[in-house]
Coordinates of C-alpha atoms in Angstrom, one line a residue:
X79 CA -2.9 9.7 -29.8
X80 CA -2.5 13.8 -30.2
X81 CA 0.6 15.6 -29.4
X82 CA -1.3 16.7 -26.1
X83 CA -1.7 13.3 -25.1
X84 CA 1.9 12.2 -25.5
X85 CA 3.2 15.4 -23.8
X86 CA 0.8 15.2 -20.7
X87 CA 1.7 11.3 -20.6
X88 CA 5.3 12.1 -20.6
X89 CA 5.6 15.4 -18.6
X90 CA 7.2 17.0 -21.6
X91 CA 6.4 18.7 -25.3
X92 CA 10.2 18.0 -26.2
X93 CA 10.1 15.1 -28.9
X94 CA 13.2 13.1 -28.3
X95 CA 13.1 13.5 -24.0
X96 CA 9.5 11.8 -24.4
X97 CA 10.6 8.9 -26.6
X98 CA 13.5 8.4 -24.0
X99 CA 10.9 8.4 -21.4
X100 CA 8.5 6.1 -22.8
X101 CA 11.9 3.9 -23.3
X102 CA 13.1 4.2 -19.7
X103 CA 9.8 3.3 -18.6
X104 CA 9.3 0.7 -20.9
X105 CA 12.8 -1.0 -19.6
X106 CA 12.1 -0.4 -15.8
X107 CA 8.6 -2.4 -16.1
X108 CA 10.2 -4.9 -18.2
X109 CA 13.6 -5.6 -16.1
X110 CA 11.0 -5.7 -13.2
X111 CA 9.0 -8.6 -14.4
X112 CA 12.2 -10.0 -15.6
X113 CA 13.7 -10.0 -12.0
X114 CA 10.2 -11.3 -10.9
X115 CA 10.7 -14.1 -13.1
X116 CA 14.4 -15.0 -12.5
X117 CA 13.7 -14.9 -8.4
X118 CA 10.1 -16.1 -8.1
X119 CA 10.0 -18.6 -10.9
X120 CA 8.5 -21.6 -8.7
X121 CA 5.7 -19.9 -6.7
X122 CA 5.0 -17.7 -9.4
X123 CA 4.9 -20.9 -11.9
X124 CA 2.6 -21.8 -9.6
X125 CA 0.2 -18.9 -9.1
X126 CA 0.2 -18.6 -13.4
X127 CA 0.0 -22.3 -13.9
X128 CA 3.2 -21.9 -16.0
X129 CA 6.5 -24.1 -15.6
X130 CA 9.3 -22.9 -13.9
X131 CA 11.7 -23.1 -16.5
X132 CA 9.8 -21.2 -19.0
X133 CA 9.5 -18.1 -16.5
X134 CA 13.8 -18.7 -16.0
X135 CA 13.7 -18.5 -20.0
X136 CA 11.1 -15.6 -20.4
X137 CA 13.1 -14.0 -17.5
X138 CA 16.3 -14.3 -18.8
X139 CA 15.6 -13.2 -21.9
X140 CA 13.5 -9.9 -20.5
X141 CA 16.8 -9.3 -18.4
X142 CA 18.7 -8.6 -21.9
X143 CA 15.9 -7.2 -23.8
X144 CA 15.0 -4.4 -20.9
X145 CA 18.8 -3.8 -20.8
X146 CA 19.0 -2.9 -24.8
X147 CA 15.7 -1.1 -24.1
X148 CA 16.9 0.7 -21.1
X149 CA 20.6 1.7 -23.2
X150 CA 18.5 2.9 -25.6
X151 CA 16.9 5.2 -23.2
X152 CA 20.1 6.7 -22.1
X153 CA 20.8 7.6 -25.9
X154 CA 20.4 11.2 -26.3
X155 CA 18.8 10.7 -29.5
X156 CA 17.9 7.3 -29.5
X157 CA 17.9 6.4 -33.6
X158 CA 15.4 5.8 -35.5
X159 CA 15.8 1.8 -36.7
X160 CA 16.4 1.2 -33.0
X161 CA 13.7 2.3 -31.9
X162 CA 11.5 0.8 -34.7
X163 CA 12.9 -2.5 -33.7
X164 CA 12.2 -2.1 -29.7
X165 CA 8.3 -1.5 -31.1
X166 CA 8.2 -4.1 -33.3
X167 CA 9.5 -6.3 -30.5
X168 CA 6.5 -5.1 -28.4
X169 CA 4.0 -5.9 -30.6
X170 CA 5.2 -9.3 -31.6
X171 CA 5.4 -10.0 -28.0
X172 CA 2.0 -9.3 -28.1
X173 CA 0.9 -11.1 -30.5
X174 CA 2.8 -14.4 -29.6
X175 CA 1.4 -14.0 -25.8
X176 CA -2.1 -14.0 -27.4
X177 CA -1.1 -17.0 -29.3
X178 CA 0.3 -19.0 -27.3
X179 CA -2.7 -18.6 -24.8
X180 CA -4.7 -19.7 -27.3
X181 CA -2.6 -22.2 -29.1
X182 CA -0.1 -23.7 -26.5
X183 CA -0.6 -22.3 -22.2
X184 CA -2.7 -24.2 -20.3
X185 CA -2.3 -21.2 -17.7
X186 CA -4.9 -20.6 -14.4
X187 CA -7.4 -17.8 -14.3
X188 CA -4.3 -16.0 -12.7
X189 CA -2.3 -16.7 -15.7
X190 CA -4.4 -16.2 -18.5
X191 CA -5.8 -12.5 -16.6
X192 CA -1.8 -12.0 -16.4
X193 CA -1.2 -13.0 -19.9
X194 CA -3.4 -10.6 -21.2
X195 CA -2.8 -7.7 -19.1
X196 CA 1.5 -8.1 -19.8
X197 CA 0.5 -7.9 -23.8
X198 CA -1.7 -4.5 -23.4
X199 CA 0.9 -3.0 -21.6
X200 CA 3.6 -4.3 -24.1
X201 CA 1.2 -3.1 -26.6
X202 CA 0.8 0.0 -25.0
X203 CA 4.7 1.0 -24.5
X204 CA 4.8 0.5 -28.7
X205 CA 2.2 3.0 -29.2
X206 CA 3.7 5.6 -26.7
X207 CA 6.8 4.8 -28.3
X208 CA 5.5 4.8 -31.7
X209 CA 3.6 8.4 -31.1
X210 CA 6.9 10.1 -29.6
X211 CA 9.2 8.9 -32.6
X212 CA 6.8 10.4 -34.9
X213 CA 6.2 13.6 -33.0
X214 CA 10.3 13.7 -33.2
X215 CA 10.4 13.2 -37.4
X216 CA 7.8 15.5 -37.3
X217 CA 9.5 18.6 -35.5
X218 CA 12.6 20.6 -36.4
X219 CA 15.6 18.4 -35.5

């Protein structure tokens, strides 16, 4: 993705305030699924064809994980190894969601459309976040 892209994406050209953008928003979608999770386990275990007590788990665990992401966010220059971490995190995610809906979910249509979707996005944060830590390396700091 150009510099262009990241900067019209972000509603900036300044390095680091994109990277904590693409954090914060990263964080705010995650600790809303998270939430989502925690308070709609049942029905929503139902809709996805999931059990309960793995969206209570998954949720759980998102609550922590968007709060890290979302401290990050706050940083005024979020470092580097952190923010390394929070993408490799994404794209593990990823990878295990497409996994384990081939390997282990029996999920519904609802599911499986869900499953996939979450991991693009997920995927999607890590290359935003990716692009605006290397625009930041890259410019006069």
């Amino acid at each position: 993705m150009s510099t262009h892209q990241l900067a019209a994406l972000a509603r900036t050209a300044e390095p680091r305030l994109m990277l904590r953008r693409f954090l914060a928003l990263d964080a705010a979608v995650t600790g809303t699924n998270a939430l989502a999770y925690l308070a709609l386990s049942g029905p929503l275990g139902r809709y996805l064809g999931a059990g309960s007590g793995l969206l209570l788990a998954l949720g759980a665990f998102l609550a922590v994980y968007a709060g890290c992401v979302g401290l990050l966010a706050t940083r005024t220059r979020p470092p580097a190894p952190a923010v390394r971490a929070v993408v490799e995190a994404n794209l593990a995610w990823a990878a295990v969601s497409f996994v384990a809906l081939a390997l282990w979910l029996t999920p519904t249509t609802a599911g499986a459309v869900w499953t996939v979707l979450q991991a693009v996005v997920v995927t999607g944060f890590a290359l935003l976040q990716y692009g605006a830590l290397r625009q930041g390396q890259g410019s006069s700091e």
